[in-house]
Amino acid sequence: METFKEQNKISAVILAGGANKRFNGKTKANIQISGVRIITRIVKVLHEHFDDIIIVTNTPDEFKGFQQFTLVPDEIKNVGPLGGLHAALKVAKNDAVFIFASDMPCISGNIIKKHIEFYNRRKCDAAIPRIKDFKEPLHAIYHKNVYDKLNQFLSSANKYSIENFIADLNVRYHNLDDTEENRKAFININTPQDLACMELYTEAVY
């Protein structure tokens, strides 16, 4: 019998770009929490669920320890996370990609599995998790059929907002219970203050 990982026909994507001005230009994926890099935490979870893992980065030298995965740069620069989605859709081995922001140190394998099952039961361009009014389009699944729409959007938009892009897609929202565990899975490290708070209650995974 095939495992969930073998059955899963979705590629995982870590968006490891961004200017990171609040961290003096340091790539947030490489920030350590309790001695463990955020990207190491993410990869540990993703490796249990995906055969195809892509890291979108314009600084591949920072990820020499992850050469077993596909490292790809943005083809279209300076358009935010949509540039990473565009690059990933182009190289993904599967018909859909599950994208993750690289500053989410607490992603949940349980939520990932449930979200994949949610997506597989529906025909849609994108499946996005939602807790009450909070939506997380950078922890979401996108079908490859949005690639042409994304190309068109990036060539004509004045504002490269992922919210504006998904407004014209067939999106299904995966409603999750408003629990501390679920909310923790979507925490972003946006500032040094966020990092300090995370250090207080996140234990090292090694």
Short mmCIF file of N, CA and C in Angstrom, two decimals, residues 4-131:
data_model
loop_
_atom_site.label_atom_id
_atom_site.label_comp_id
_atom_site.label_asym_id
_atom_site.label_seq_id
_atom_site.Cartn_x
_atom_site.Cartn_y
_atom_site.Cartn_z
N PHE A 4 1.13 8.05 2.26
CA PHE A 4 0.55 9.35 1.89
C PHE A 4 1.53 10.13 1.02
N LYS A 5 2.80 10.07 1.36
CA LYS A 5 3.82 10.79 0.60
C LYS A 5 3.88 10.29 -0.83
N GLU A 6 3.79 8.98 -1.03
CA GLU A 6 3.85 8.42 -2.38
C GLU A 6 2.58 8.75 -3.17
N GLN A 7 1.46 8.86 -2.49
CA GLN A 7 0.20 9.19 -3.16
C GLN A 7 0.11 10.68 -3.51
N ASN A 8 0.80 11.51 -2.75
CA ASN A 8 0.69 12.94 -2.91
C ASN A 8 1.33 13.42 -4.21
N LYS A 9 0.53 14.00 -5.08
CA LYS A 9 1.01 14.48 -6.38
C LYS A 9 1.04 16.00 -6.43
N ILE A 10 1.52 16.58 -5.34
CA ILE A 10 1.66 18.04 -5.23
C ILE A 10 3.10 18.34 -4.86
N SER A 11 3.67 19.37 -5.45
CA SER A 11 5.03 19.80 -5.13
C SER A 11 5.00 20.82 -3.99
N ALA A 12 5.97 20.72 -3.09
CA ALA A 12 6.09 21.70 -2.00
C ALA A 12 7.06 22.80 -2.42
N VAL A 13 6.72 24.03 -2.04
CA VAL A 13 7.53 25.18 -2.43
C VAL A 13 7.79 26.06 -1.21
N ILE A 14 9.06 26.35 -0.95
CA ILE A 14 9.44 27.28 0.11
C ILE A 14 9.86 28.59 -0.55
N LEU A 15 9.16 29.66 -0.24
CA LEU A 15 9.48 30.97 -0.80
C LEU A 15 10.52 31.65 0.08
N ALA A 16 11.78 31.55 -0.32
CA ALA A 16 12.88 32.02 0.52
C ALA A 16 13.51 33.30 0.00
N GLY A 17 12.68 34.16 -0.58
CA GLY A 17 13.19 35.44 -1.07
C GLY A 17 12.79 36.57 -0.13
N GLY A 18 12.66 37.76 -0.67
CA GLY A 18 12.26 38.92 0.14
C GLY A 18 13.44 39.77 0.56
N ALA A 19 13.16 41.06 0.76
CA ALA A 19 14.23 42.00 1.11
C ALA A 19 14.66 41.86 2.56
N ASN A 20 13.73 41.49 3.45
CA ASN A 20 14.05 41.27 4.86
C ASN A 20 14.72 42.48 5.52
N LYS A 21 14.19 43.66 5.26
CA LYS A 21 14.81 44.89 5.75
C LYS A 21 14.83 44.96 7.28
N ARG A 22 13.82 44.36 7.92
CA ARG A 22 13.75 44.42 9.38
C ARG A 22 14.81 43.54 10.04
N PHE A 23 15.42 42.67 9.25
CA PHE A 23 16.50 41.83 9.77
C PHE A 23 17.83 42.19 9.10
N ASN A 24 17.95 43.47 8.72
CA ASN A 24 19.18 43.98 8.11
C ASN A 24 19.59 43.17 6.88
N GLY A 25 18.59 42.72 6.12
CA GLY A 25 18.87 42.00 4.89
C GLY A 25 19.14 40.53 5.06
N LYS A 26 19.19 40.03 6.29
CA LYS A 26 19.44 38.60 6.50
C LYS A 26 18.23 37.79 6.05
N THR A 27 18.48 36.71 5.32
CA THR A 27 17.41 35.85 4.84
C THR A 27 16.70 35.21 6.02
N LYS A 28 15.39 35.44 6.13
CA LYS A 28 14.67 34.96 7.30
C LYS A 28 14.66 33.44 7.40
N ALA A 29 14.73 32.76 6.28
CA ALA A 29 14.74 31.30 6.31
C ALA A 29 15.93 30.76 7.09
N ASN A 30 17.00 31.54 7.17
CA ASN A 30 18.22 31.09 7.85
C ASN A 30 18.33 31.58 9.30
N ILE A 31 17.35 32.31 9.77
CA ILE A 31 17.35 32.73 11.17
C ILE A 31 17.15 31.50 12.06
N GLN A 32 17.85 31.48 13.18
CA GLN A 32 17.76 30.34 14.09
C GLN A 32 16.78 30.61 15.23
N ILE A 33 16.02 29.60 15.56
CA ILE A 33 15.16 29.62 16.74
C ILE A 33 15.56 28.41 17.59
N SER A 34 15.99 28.69 18.81
CA SER A 34 16.48 27.62 19.69
C SER A 34 17.57 26.80 19.00
N GLY A 35 18.42 27.50 18.24
CA GLY A 35 19.56 26.85 17.61
C GLY A 35 19.28 26.13 16.32
N VAL A 36 18.06 26.21 15.81
CA VAL A 36 17.69 25.50 14.58
C VAL A 36 17.19 26.52 13.55
N ARG A 37 17.75 26.47 12.33
CA ARG A 37 17.32 27.38 11.27
C ARG A 37 15.84 27.14 10.94
N ILE A 38 15.13 28.21 10.62
CA ILE A 38 13.71 28.07 10.27
C ILE A 38 13.55 27.14 9.09
N ILE A 39 14.38 27.26 8.07
CA ILE A 39 14.21 26.41 6.89
C ILE A 39 14.45 24.94 7.23
N THR A 40 15.31 24.66 8.19
CA THR A 40 15.53 23.28 8.61
C THR A 40 14.27 22.72 9.25
N ARG A 41 13.61 23.54 10.06
CA ARG A 41 12.34 23.12 10.67
C ARG A 41 11.30 22.83 9.59
N ILE A 42 11.20 23.73 8.61
CA ILE A 42 10.21 23.57 7.55
C ILE A 42 10.47 22.32 6.72
N VAL A 43 11.72 22.15 6.29
CA VAL A 43 12.08 21.01 5.46
C VAL A 43 11.82 19.69 6.18
N LYS A 44 12.07 19.65 7.48
CA LYS A 44 11.84 18.43 8.25
C LYS A 44 10.38 17.99 8.14
N VAL A 45 9.46 18.94 8.22
CA VAL A 45 8.04 18.63 8.10
C VAL A 45 7.67 18.27 6.66
N LEU A 46 8.14 19.08 5.71
CA LEU A 46 7.76 18.87 4.31
C LEU A 46 8.28 17.54 3.78
N HIS A 47 9.46 17.13 4.22
CA HIS A 47 10.06 15.90 3.69
C HIS A 47 9.21 14.68 4.01
N GLU A 48 8.39 14.78 5.03
CA GLU A 48 7.52 13.66 5.41
C GLU A 48 6.29 13.55 4.51
N HIS A 49 6.01 14.62 3.73
CA HIS A 49 4.77 14.65 2.96
C HIS A 49 4.95 14.84 1.45
N PHE A 50 6.14 15.25 1.02
CA PHE A 50 6.33 15.60 -0.40
C PHE A 50 7.59 14.94 -0.97
N ASP A 51 7.47 14.46 -2.21
CA ASP A 51 8.63 13.93 -2.93
C ASP A 51 9.36 15.03 -3.70
N ASP A 52 8.65 16.06 -4.09
CA ASP A 52 9.23 17.16 -4.87
C ASP A 52 9.19 18.43 -4.02
N ILE A 53 10.37 18.90 -3.62
CA ILE A 53 10.48 20.11 -2.80
C ILE A 53 11.31 21.15 -3.56
N ILE A 54 10.76 22.34 -3.68
CA ILE A 54 11.40 23.43 -4.41
C ILE A 54 11.67 24.57 -3.45
N ILE A 55 12.87 25.13 -3.52
CA ILE A 55 13.21 26.33 -2.75
C ILE A 55 13.42 27.47 -3.73
N VAL A 56 12.59 28.49 -3.66
CA VAL A 56 12.74 29.64 -4.55
C VAL A 56 13.62 30.66 -3.83
N THR A 57 14.79 30.91 -4.39
CA THR A 57 15.75 31.82 -3.77
C THR A 57 16.61 32.48 -4.84
N ASN A 58 16.91 33.76 -4.63
CA ASN A 58 17.83 34.47 -5.51
C ASN A 58 19.25 34.45 -4.96
N THR A 59 19.44 33.76 -3.82
CA THR A 59 20.76 33.62 -3.21
C THR A 59 21.02 32.14 -2.92
N PRO A 60 21.19 31.33 -3.94
CA PRO A 60 21.32 29.88 -3.76
C PRO A 60 22.53 29.48 -2.92
N ASP A 61 23.56 30.30 -2.88
CA ASP A 61 24.75 29.97 -2.07
C ASP A 61 24.40 29.85 -0.59
N GLU A 62 23.31 30.47 -0.17
CA GLU A 62 22.90 30.40 1.24
C GLU A 62 22.26 29.05 1.58
N PHE A 63 21.98 28.25 0.56
CA PHE A 63 21.26 27.00 0.77
C PHE A 63 22.03 25.79 0.22
N LYS A 64 23.34 25.84 0.38
CA LYS A 64 24.18 24.75 -0.14
C LYS A 64 23.87 23.41 0.51
N GLY A 65 23.33 23.43 1.71
CA GLY A 65 23.00 22.18 2.39
C GLY A 65 21.71 21.56 1.92
N PHE A 66 21.07 22.17 0.92
CA PHE A 66 19.76 21.68 0.45
C PHE A 66 19.79 21.37 -1.05
N GLN A 67 20.95 20.95 -1.54
CA GLN A 67 21.10 20.70 -2.97
C GLN A 67 20.30 19.51 -3.46
N GLN A 68 19.80 18.67 -2.54
CA GLN A 68 18.98 17.53 -2.96
C GLN A 68 17.60 17.99 -3.43
N PHE A 69 17.27 19.24 -3.15
CA PHE A 69 16.00 19.81 -3.61
C PHE A 69 16.24 20.70 -4.82
N THR A 70 15.16 21.14 -5.45
CA THR A 70 15.26 22.04 -6.59
C THR A 70 15.38 23.47 -6.10
N LEU A 71 16.48 24.13 -6.43
CA LEU A 71 16.67 25.54 -6.09
C LEU A 71 16.48 26.36 -7.36
N VAL A 72 15.59 27.33 -7.32
CA VAL A 72 15.28 28.10 -8.52
C VAL A 72 15.14 29.57 -8.15
N PRO A 73 15.65 30.49 -8.98
CA PRO A 73 15.50 31.92 -8.70
C PRO A 73 14.20 32.47 -9.28
N ASP A 74 13.82 33.65 -8.83
CA ASP A 74 12.71 34.36 -9.46
C ASP A 74 13.07 34.66 -10.90
N GLU A 75 12.16 34.37 -11.80
CA GLU A 75 12.36 34.77 -13.20
C GLU A 75 11.92 36.21 -13.39
N ILE A 76 10.86 36.59 -12.69
CA ILE A 76 10.38 37.97 -12.70
C ILE A 76 10.70 38.58 -11.35
N LYS A 77 11.55 39.58 -11.34
CA LYS A 77 12.07 40.14 -10.09
C LYS A 77 11.16 41.25 -9.55
N ASN A 78 11.31 41.48 -8.26
CA ASN A 78 10.70 42.63 -7.58
C ASN A 78 9.16 42.66 -7.67
N VAL A 79 8.55 41.48 -7.61
CA VAL A 79 7.09 41.42 -7.62
C VAL A 79 6.56 40.68 -6.38
N GLY A 80 7.43 40.53 -5.37
CA GLY A 80 7.00 39.91 -4.13
C GLY A 80 6.80 38.41 -4.25
N PRO A 81 5.97 37.84 -3.38
CA PRO A 81 5.76 36.40 -3.37
C PRO A 81 5.23 35.83 -4.68
N LEU A 82 4.54 36.66 -5.46
CA LEU A 82 4.02 36.17 -6.73
C LEU A 82 5.15 35.77 -7.68
N GLY A 83 6.31 36.40 -7.54
CA GLY A 83 7.46 36.00 -8.35
C GLY A 83 7.92 34.60 -7.99
N GLY A 84 7.85 34.28 -6.70
CA GLY A 84 8.21 32.94 -6.26
C GLY A 84 7.22 31.90 -6.72
N LEU A 85 5.93 32.23 -6.65
CA LEU A 85 4.90 31.32 -7.15
C LEU A 85 5.09 31.08 -8.64
N HIS A 86 5.37 32.13 -9.38
CA HIS A 86 5.58 32.03 -10.83
C HIS A 86 6.75 31.09 -11.14
N ALA A 87 7.86 31.28 -10.44
CA ALA A 87 9.04 30.44 -10.68
C ALA A 87 8.76 28.98 -10.34
N ALA A 88 8.04 28.76 -9.25
CA ALA A 88 7.75 27.40 -8.81
C ALA A 88 6.82 26.67 -9.76
N LEU A 89 5.78 27.36 -10.22
CA LEU A 89 4.83 26.73 -11.15
C LEU A 89 5.53 26.28 -12.42
N LYS A 90 6.57 27.00 -12.81
CA LYS A 90 7.27 26.69 -14.06
C LYS A 90 8.10 25.41 -13.95
N VAL A 91 8.63 25.11 -12.77
CA VAL A 91 9.55 23.97 -12.64
C VAL A 91 8.95 22.78 -11.88
N ALA A 92 7.79 22.94 -11.29
CA ALA A 92 7.21 21.88 -10.47
C ALA A 92 6.97 20.62 -11.30
N LYS A 93 7.23 19.47 -10.70
CA LYS A 93 7.05 18.19 -11.37
C LYS A 93 5.59 17.72 -11.36
N ASN A 94 4.80 18.31 -10.49
CA ASN A 94 3.41 17.89 -10.34
C ASN A 94 2.45 18.96 -10.87
N ASP A 95 1.15 18.65 -10.84
CA ASP A 95 0.15 19.55 -11.42
C ASP A 95 -0.29 20.65 -10.48
N ALA A 96 0.23 20.64 -9.25
CA ALA A 96 -0.10 21.69 -8.30
C ALA A 96 1.07 21.91 -7.36
N VAL A 97 1.12 23.09 -6.75
CA VAL A 97 2.17 23.40 -5.79
C VAL A 97 1.53 23.84 -4.47
N PHE A 98 2.16 23.45 -3.39
CA PHE A 98 1.75 23.88 -2.05
C PHE A 98 2.85 24.82 -1.58
N ILE A 99 2.55 26.11 -1.53
CA ILE A 99 3.59 27.09 -1.20
C ILE A 99 3.59 27.41 0.29
N PHE A 100 4.80 27.67 0.80
CA PHE A 100 4.99 28.02 2.20
C PHE A 100 5.94 29.21 2.29
N ALA A 101 5.56 30.21 3.06
CA ALA A 101 6.49 31.29 3.35
C ALA A 101 7.62 30.73 4.19
N SER A 102 8.84 31.23 3.97
CA SER A 102 10.02 30.65 4.64
C SER A 102 10.22 31.18 6.04
N ASP A 103 9.28 32.00 6.53
CA ASP A 103 9.42 32.52 7.89
C ASP A 103 8.33 31.97 8.81
N MET A 104 7.84 30.76 8.48
CA MET A 104 6.84 30.07 9.30
C MET A 104 7.50 28.90 10.01
N PRO A 105 7.96 29.08 11.23
CA PRO A 105 8.72 28.03 11.90
C PRO A 105 7.89 26.91 12.50
N CYS A 106 6.57 27.07 12.52
CA CYS A 106 5.72 26.10 13.24
C CYS A 106 4.71 25.41 12.34
N ILE A 107 5.03 25.24 11.05
CA ILE A 107 4.07 24.59 10.16
C ILE A 107 3.74 23.20 10.70
N SER A 108 2.51 22.78 10.46
CA SER A 108 1.98 21.55 11.03
C SER A 108 1.77 20.48 9.96
N GLY A 109 2.39 19.33 10.15
CA GLY A 109 2.18 18.23 9.23
C GLY A 109 0.73 17.79 9.18
N ASN A 110 0.05 17.88 10.30
CA ASN A 110 -1.35 17.50 10.37
C ASN A 110 -2.21 18.43 9.52
N ILE A 111 -1.97 19.74 9.63
CA ILE A 111 -2.73 20.70 8.83
C ILE A 111 -2.40 20.53 7.35
N ILE A 112 -1.14 20.31 7.03
CA ILE A 112 -0.74 20.10 5.63
C ILE A 112 -1.49 18.92 5.03
N LYS A 113 -1.51 17.81 5.74
CA LYS A 113 -2.20 16.61 5.24
C LYS A 113 -3.68 16.87 5.04
N LYS A 114 -4.32 17.52 6.01
CA LYS A 114 -5.76 17.81 5.90
C LYS A 114 -6.04 18.77 4.74
N HIS A 115 -5.12 19.73 4.53
CA HIS A 115 -5.32 20.70 3.45
C HIS A 115 -5.17 20.03 2.08
N ILE A 116 -4.23 19.12 1.96
CA ILE A 116 -4.09 18.37 0.70
C ILE A 116 -5.34 17.54 0.43
N GLU A 117 -5.86 16.89 1.45
CA GLU A 117 -7.09 16.11 1.30
C GLU A 117 -8.26 17.00 0.91
N PHE A 118 -8.33 18.19 1.51
CA PHE A 118 -9.37 19.17 1.16
C PHE A 118 -9.27 19.54 -0.32
N TYR A 119 -8.06 19.86 -0.76
CA TYR A 119 -7.84 20.25 -2.17
C TYR A 119 -8.20 19.12 -3.13
N ASN A 120 -7.79 17.91 -2.81
CA ASN A 120 -8.00 16.78 -3.71
C ASN A 120 -9.48 16.44 -3.88
N ARG A 121 -10.33 16.86 -2.97
CA ARG A 121 -11.77 16.59 -3.08
C ARG A 121 -12.51 17.67 -3.86
N ARG A 122 -11.78 18.67 -4.34
CA ARG A 122 -12.43 19.79 -5.01
C ARG A 122 -11.70 20.16 -6.30
N LYS A 123 -12.46 20.72 -7.24
CA LYS A 123 -11.87 21.25 -8.46
C LYS A 123 -11.76 22.76 -8.30
N CYS A 124 -10.54 23.25 -8.22
CA CYS A 124 -10.36 24.69 -8.01
C CYS A 124 -8.98 25.11 -8.48
N ASP A 125 -8.81 26.42 -8.64
CA ASP A 125 -7.50 26.97 -8.99
C ASP A 125 -6.59 27.02 -7.77
N ALA A 126 -7.20 27.26 -6.61
CA ALA A 126 -6.41 27.41 -5.39
C ALA A 126 -7.24 26.99 -4.18
N ALA A 127 -6.55 26.43 -3.19
CA ALA A 127 -7.17 26.09 -1.91
C ALA A 127 -6.38 26.82 -0.83
N ILE A 128 -7.08 27.64 -0.06
CA ILE A 128 -6.43 28.53 0.92
C ILE A 128 -7.04 28.28 2.30
N PRO A 129 -6.20 28.08 3.32
CA PRO A 129 -6.75 27.89 4.67
C PRO A 129 -7.29 29.19 5.24
N ARG A 130 -8.30 29.05 6.09
CA ARG A 130 -8.93 30.22 6.69
C ARG A 130 -9.34 29.90 8.13
N ILE A 131 -9.02 30.81 9.04
CA ILE A 131 -9.49 30.74 10.42
C ILE A 131 -10.30 32.01 10.67
#
